[in-house]
Coordinates of N, CA and C in Angstrom, one line a residue:
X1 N -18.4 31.8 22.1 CA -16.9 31.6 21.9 C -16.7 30.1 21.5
X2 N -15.9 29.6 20.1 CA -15.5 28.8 20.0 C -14.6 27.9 20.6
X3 N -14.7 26.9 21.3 CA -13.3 26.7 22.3 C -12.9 24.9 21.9
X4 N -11.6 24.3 22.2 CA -12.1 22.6 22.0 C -12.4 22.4 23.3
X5 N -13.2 21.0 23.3 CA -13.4 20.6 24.6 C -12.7 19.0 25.0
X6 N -12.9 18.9 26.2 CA -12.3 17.5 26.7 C -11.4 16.6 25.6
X7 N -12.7 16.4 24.9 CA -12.8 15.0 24.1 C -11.7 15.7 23.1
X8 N -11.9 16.7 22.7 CA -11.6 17.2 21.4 C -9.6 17.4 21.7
X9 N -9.5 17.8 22.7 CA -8.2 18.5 23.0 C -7.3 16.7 23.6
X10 N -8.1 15.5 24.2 CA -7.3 14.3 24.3 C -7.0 13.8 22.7
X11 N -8.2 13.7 21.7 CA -8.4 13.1 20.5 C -6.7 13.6 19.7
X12 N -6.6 15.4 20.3 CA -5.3 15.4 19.6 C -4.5 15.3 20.2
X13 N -4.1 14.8 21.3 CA -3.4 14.8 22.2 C -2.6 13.3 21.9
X14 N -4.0 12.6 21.6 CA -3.3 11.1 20.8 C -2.9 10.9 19.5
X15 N -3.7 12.1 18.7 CA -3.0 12.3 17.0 C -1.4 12.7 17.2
X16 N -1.0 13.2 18.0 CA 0.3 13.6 18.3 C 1.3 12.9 18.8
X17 N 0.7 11.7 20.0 CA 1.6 10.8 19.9 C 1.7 9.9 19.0
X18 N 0.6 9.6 18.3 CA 0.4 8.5 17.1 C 1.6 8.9 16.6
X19 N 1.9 11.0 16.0 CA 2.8 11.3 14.6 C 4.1 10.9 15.4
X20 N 4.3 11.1 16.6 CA 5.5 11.4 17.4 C 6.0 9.7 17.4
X21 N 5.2 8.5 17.0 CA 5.8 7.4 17.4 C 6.2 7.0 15.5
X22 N 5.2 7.5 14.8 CA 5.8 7.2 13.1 C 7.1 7.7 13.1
X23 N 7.3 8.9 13.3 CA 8.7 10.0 13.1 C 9.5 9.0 13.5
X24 N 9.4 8.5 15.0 CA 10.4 8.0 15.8 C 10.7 6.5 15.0
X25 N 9.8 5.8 13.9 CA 10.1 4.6 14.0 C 10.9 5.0 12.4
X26 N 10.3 6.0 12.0 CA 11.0 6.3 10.3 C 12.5 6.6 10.7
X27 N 12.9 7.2 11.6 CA 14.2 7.7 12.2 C 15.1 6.5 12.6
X28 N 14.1 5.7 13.1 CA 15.2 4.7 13.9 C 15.5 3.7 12.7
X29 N 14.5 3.1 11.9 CA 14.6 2.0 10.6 C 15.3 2.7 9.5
X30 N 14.8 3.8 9.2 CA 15.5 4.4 7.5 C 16.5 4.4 8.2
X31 N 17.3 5.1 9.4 CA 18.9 5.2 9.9 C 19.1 3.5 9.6
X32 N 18.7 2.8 10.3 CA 19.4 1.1 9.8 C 19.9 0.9 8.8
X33 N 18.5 0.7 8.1 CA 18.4 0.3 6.7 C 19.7 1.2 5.6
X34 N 19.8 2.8 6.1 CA 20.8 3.6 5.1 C 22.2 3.2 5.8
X35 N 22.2 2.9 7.5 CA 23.8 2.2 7.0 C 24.4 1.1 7.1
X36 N 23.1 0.3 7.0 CA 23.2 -1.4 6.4 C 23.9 -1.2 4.9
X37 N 22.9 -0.2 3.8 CA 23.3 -0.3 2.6 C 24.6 0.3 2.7
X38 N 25.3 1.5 3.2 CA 26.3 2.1 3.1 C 27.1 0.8 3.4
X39 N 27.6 -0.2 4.2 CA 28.2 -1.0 4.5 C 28.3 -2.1 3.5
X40 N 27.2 -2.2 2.9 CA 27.3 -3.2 1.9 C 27.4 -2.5 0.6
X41 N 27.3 -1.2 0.5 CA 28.3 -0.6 -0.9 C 29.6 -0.6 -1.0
X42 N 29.9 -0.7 0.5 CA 31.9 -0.6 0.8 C 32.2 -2.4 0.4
X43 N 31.5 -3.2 1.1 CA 31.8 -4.4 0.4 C 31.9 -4.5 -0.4
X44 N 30.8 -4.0 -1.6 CA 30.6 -3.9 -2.8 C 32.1 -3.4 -3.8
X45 N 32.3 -2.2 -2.9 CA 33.5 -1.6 -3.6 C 34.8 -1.9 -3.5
X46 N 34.8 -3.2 -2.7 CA 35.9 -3.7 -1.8 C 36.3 -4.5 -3.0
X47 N 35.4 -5.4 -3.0 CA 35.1 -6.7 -4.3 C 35.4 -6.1 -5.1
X48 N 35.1 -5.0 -6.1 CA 35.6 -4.3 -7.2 C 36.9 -3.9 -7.1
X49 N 37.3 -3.4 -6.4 CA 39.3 -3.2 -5.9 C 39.9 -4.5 -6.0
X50 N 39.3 -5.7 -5.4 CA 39.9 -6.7 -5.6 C 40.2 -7.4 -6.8
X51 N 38.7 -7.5 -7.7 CA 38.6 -8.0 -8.7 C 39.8 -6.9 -9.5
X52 N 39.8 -5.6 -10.1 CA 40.6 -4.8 -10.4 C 42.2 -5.6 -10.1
X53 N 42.2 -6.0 -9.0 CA 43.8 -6.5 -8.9 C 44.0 -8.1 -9.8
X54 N 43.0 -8.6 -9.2 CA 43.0 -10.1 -10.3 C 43.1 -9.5 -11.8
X55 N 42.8 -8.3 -11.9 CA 42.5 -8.1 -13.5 C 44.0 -7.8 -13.6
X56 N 44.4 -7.2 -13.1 CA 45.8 -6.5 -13.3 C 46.9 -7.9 -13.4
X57 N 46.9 -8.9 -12.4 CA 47.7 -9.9 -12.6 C 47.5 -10.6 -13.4
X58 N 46.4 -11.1 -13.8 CA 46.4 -11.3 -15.0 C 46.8 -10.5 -16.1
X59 N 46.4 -9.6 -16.7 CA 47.6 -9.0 -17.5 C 48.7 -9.0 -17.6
X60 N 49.1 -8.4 -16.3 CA 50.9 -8.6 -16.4 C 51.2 -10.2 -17.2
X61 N 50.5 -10.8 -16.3 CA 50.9 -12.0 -16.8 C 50.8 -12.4 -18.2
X62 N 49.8 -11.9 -18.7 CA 49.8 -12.0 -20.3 C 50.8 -11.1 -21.0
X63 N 50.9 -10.2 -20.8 CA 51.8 -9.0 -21.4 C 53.5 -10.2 -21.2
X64 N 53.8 -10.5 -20.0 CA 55.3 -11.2 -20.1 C 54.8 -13.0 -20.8
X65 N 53.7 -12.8 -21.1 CA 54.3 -14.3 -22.0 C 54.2 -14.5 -23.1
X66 N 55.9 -14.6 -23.1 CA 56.2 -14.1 -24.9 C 56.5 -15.6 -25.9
X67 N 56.3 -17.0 -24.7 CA 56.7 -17.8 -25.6 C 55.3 -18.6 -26.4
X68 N 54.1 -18.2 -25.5 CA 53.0 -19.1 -26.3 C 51.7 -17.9 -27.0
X69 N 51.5 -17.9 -28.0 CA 50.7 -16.4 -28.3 C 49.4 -16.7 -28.3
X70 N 48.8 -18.4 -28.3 CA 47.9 -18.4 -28.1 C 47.5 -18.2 -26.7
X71 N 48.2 -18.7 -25.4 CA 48.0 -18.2 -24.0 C 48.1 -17.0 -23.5
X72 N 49.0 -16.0 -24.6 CA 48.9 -14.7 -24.1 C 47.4 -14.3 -24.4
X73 N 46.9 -14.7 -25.8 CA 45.6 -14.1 -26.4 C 44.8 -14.1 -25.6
X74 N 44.5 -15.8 -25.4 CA 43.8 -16.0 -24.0 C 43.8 -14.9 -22.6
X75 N 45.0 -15.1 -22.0 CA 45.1 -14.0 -20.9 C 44.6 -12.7 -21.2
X76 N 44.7 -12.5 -22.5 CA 44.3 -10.8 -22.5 C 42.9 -10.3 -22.9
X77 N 42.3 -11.5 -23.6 CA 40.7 -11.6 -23.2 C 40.2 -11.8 -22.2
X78 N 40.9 -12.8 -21.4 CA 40.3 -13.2 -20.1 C 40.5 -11.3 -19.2
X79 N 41.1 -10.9 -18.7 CA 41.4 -10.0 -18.3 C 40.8 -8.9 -18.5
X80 N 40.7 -8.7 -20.1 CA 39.3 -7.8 -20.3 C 38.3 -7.8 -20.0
X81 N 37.7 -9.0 -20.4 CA 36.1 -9.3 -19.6 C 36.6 -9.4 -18.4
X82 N 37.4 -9.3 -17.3 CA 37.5 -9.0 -16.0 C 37.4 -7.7 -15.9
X83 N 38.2 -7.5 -16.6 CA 38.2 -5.5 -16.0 C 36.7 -4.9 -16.9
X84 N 35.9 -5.5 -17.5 CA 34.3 -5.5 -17.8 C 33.9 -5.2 -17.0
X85 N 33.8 -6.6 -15.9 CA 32.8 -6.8 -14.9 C 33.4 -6.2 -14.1
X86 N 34.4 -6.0 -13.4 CA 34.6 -4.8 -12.5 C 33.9 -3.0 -13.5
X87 N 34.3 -2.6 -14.1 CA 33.5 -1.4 -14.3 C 32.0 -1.7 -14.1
X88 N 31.2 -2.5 -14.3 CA 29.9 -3.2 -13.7 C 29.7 -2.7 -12.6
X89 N 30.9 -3.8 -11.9 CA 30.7 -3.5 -10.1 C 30.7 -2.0 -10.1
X90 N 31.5 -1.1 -10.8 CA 31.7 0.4 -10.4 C 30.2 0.7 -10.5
X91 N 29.8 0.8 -11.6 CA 28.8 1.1 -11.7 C 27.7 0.9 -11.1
X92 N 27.5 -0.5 -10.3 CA 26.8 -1.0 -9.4 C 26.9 -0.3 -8.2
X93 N 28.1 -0.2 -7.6 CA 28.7 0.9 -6.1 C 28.3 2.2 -5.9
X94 N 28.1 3.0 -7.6 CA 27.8 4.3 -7.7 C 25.9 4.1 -7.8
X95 N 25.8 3.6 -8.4 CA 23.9 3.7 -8.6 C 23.5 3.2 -6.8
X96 N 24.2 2.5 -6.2 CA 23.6 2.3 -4.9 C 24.0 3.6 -4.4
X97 N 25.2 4.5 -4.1 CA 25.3 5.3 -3.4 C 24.4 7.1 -3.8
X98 N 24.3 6.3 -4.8 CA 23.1 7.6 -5.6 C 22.1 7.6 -5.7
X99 N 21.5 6.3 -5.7 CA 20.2 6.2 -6.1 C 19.4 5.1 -4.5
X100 N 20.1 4.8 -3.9 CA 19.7 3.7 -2.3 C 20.2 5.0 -1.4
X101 N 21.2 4.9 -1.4 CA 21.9 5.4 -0.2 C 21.9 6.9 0.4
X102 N 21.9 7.8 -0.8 CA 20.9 9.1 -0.9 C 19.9 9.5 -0.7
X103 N 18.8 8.9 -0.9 CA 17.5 9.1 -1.1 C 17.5 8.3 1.1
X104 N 17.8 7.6 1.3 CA 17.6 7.2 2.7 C 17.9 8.7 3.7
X105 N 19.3 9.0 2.9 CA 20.0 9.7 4.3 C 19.5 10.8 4.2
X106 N 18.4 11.1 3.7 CA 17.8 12.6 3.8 C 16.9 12.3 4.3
X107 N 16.2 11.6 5.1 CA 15.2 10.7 6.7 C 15.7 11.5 7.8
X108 N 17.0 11.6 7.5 CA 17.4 12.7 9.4 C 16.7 13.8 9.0
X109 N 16.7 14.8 8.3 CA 16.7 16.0 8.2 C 15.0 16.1 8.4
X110 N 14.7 14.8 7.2 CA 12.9 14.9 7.2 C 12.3 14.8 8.7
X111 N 13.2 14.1 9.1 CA 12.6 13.8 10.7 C 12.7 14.5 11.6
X112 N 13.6 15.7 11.5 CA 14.2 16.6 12.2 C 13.1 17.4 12.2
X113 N 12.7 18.1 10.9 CA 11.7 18.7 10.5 C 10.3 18.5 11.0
X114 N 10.1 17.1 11.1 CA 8.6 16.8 11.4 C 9.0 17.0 12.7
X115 N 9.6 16.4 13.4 CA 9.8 16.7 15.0 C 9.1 18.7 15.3
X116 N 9.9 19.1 14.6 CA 9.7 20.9 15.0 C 8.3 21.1 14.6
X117 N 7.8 20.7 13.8 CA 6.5 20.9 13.5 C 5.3 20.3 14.3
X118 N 6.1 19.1 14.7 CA 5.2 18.9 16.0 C 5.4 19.5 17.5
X119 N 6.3 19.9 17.5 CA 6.8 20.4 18.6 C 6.4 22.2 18.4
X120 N 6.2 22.5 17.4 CA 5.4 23.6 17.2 C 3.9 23.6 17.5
X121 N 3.0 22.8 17.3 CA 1.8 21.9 17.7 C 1.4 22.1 18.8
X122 N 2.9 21.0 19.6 CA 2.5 20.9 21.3 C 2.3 22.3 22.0
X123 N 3.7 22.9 21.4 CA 3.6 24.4 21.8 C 2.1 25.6 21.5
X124 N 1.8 25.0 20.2 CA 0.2 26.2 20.3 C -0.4 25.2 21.2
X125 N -0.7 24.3 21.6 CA -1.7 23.5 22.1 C -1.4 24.0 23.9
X126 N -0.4 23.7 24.2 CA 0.1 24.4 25.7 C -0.2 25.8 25.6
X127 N -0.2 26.6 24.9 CA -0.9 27.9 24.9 C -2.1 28.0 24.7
X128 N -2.6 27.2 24.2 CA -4.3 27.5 24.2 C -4.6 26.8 25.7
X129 N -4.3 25.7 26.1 CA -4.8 25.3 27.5 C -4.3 26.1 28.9
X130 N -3.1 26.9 28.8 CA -2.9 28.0 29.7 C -3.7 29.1 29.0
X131 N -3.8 29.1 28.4 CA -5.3 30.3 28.5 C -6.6 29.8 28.6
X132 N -7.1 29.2 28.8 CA -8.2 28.6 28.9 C -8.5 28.3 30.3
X133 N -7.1 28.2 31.5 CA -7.3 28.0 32.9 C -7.1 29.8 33.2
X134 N -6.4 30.2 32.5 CA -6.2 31.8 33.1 C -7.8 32.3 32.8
X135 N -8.3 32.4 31.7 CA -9.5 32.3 31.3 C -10.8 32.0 32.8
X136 N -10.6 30.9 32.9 CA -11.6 30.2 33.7 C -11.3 30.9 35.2
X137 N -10.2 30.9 35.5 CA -9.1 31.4 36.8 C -10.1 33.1 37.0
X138 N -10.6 34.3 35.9 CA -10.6 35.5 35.7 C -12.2 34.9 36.0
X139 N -12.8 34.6 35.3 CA -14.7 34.3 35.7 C -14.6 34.1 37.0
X140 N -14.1 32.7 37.1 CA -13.9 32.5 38.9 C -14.0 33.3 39.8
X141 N -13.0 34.3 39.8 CA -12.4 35.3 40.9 C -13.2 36.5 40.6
X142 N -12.8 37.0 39.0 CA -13.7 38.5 38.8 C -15.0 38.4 37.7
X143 N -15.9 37.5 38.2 CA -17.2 37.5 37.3 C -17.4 38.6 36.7
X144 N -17.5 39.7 37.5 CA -18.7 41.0 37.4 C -17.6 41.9 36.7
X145 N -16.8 41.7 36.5 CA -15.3 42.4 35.4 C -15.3 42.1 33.9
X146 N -16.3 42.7 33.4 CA -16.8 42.4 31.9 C -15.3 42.6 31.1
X147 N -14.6 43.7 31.6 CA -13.3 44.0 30.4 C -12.5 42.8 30.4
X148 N -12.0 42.5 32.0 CA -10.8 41.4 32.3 C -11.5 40.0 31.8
X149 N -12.8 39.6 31.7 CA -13.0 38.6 31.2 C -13.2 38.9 29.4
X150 N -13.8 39.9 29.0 CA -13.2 39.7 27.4 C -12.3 39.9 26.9
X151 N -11.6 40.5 27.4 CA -9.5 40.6 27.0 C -9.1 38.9 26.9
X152 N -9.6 38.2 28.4 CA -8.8 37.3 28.3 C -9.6 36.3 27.4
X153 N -11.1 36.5 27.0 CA -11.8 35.7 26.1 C -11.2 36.0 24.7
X154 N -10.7 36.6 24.1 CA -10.5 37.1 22.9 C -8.8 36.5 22.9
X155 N -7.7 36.4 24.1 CA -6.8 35.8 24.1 C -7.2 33.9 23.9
X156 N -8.1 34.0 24.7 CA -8.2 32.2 24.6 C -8.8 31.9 22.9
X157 N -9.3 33.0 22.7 CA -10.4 32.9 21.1 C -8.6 33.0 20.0
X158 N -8.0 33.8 20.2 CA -6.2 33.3 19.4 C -6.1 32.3 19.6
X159 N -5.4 31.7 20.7 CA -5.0 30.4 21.6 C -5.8 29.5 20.8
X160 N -7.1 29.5 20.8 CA -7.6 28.2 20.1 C -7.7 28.2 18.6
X161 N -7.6 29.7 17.9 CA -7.2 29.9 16.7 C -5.8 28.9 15.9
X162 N -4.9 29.4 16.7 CA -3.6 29.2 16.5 C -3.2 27.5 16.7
X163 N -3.9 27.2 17.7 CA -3.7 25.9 17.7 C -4.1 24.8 16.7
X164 N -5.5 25.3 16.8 CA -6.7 24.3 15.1 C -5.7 24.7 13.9
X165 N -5.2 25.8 13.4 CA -4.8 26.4 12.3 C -3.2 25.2 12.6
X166 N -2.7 25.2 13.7 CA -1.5 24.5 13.5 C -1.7 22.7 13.6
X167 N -2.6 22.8 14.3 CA -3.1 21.2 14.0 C -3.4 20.7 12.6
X168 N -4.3 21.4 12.0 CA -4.3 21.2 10.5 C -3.4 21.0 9.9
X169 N -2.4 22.2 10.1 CA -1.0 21.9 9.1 C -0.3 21.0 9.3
X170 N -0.2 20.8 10.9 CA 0.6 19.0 11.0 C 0.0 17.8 10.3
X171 N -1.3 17.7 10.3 CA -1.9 16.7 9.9 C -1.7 16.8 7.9
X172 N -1.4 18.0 7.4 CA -1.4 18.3 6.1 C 0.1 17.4 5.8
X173 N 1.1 18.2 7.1 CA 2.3 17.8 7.0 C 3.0 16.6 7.2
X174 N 2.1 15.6 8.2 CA 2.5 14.3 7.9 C 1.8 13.7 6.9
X175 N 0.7 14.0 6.4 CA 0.3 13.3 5.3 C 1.2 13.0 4.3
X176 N 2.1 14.1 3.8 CA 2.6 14.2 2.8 C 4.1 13.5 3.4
X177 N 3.8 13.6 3.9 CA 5.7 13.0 4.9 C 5.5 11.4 4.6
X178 N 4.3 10.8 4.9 CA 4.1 9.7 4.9 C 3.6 8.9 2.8
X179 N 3.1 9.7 2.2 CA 2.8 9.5 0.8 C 4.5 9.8 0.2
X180 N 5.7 11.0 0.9 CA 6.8 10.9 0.1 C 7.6 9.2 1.1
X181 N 7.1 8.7 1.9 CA 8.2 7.8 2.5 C 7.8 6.8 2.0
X182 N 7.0 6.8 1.6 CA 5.9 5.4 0.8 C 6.7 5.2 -0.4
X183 N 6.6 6.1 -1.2 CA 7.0 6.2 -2.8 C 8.5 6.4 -3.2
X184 N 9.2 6.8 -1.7 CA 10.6 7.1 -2.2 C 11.3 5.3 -1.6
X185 N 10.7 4.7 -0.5 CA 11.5 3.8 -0.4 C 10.9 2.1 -1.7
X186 N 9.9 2.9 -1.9 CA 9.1 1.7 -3.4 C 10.4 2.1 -4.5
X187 N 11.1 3.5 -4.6 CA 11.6 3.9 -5.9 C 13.2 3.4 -5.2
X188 N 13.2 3.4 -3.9 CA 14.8 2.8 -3.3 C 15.0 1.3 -4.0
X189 N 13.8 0.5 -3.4 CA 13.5 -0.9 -3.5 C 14.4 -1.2 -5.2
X190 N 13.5 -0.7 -5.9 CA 13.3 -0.6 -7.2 C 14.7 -0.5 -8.0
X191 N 15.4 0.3 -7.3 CA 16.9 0.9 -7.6 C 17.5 -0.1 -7.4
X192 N 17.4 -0.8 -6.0 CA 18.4 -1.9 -5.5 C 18.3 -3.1 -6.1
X193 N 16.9 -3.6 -6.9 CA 17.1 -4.8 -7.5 C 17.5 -4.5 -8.7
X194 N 17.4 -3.4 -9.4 CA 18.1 -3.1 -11.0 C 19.6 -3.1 -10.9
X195 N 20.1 -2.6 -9.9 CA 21.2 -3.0 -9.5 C 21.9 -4.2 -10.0
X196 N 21.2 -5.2 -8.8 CA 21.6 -6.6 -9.9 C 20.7 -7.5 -10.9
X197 N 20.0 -7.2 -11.3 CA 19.5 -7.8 -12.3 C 20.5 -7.3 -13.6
X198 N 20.6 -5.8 -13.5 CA 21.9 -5.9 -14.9 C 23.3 -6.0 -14.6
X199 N 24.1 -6.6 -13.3 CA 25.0 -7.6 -12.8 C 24.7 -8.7 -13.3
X200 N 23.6 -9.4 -13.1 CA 23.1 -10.6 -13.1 C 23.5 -10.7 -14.8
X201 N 22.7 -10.3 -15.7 CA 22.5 -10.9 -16.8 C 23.5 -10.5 -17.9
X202 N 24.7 -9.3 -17.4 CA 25.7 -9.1 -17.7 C 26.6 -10.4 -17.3
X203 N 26.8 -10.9 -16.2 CA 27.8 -11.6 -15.6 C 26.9 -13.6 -17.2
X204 N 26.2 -13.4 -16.2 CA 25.2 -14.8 -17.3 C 26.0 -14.8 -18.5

């Protein structure tokens, strides 16, 4: 009978808290980090309402001055390239909340998920080691009881089935957890400096 032993059943015992401390630090940082940026989109959009208002006073103010036409002309170019760079900022407020800010806040659910998956894990793993003492518990007491010890041999031979088969898939399943959190916060990064670099060279 196949069974794990000592070594083999601590080794995952520490692959599990290893995944259970990544989950826990991706949950606690991507939550920061997503409503650091939410906070600094509302700034973002704060600035843009404001600027919107300078744009508007200025207009008015061009629109009533009827005695110099070159100062109105002025005012009403100035004002445009204001209400320019505000649609900018719009556009800048929306690509962060679409492309930063989205892509973060779907970390709870991912983390939610790995949690149950490991918590599925612990769960086969606690059932292969309560069979394995009930197991041992049945030789102990009724050696010479060939049926009661291969019932419960063939329960511990599941039990360690189910557990290897679920260990595998966690280890399948953070892999991929860890290769998408890699590449989605490289493609966050990426978003957030495009952001301003075409602020930047618009405004220049």
């Amino acid at each position: 009978m196949t069974t794990r032993n000592a070594t083999e059943i601590k080794t995952s015992e520490n692959q599990s808290k290893f995944i259970q401390d990544r989950i826990g630090q991706v949950e606690k940082y991507f939550g920061e980090i997503c409503y650091h940026f939410g906070a600094y989109a509302r700034k973002c959009a704060k600035l843009r309402d404001k600027g919107d208002e300078v744009c508007k006073s200025v207009m008015d103010y061009a629109i009533n001055s009827t005695l110099n036409g070159t100062s109105k002309t002025g005012l009403t170019q100035f004002a445009e390239y204001l209400s320019a760079v505000q649609d900018y900022r719009n556009a800048q407020v929306q690509r962060l909340e679409a492309k930063v800010i989205a892509p973060l806040s779907t970390y709870g659910n991912a983390c939610k998920h790995a949690r149950e998956d490991l918590k599925a894990a612990f769960a086969a793993r606690g059932k292969e080691e309560k069979q394995q003492k009930q197991y041992d518990k049945i030789r102990e007491k009724n050696p010479s009881d060939r049926q009661q010890i291969s019932q419960a041999e063939t329960e511990l031979q599941k039990a360690h089935v189910d557990a290897s088969r679920t260990s595998r898939a966690l280890e399948e399943q953070m892999d991929e957890f860890e290769k998408k959190k890699l590449g989605d916060i490289k493609v966050v990064w990426l978003h957030y400096i495009k952001c301003y670099i075409t602020m930047d060279v618009f405004i220049v």
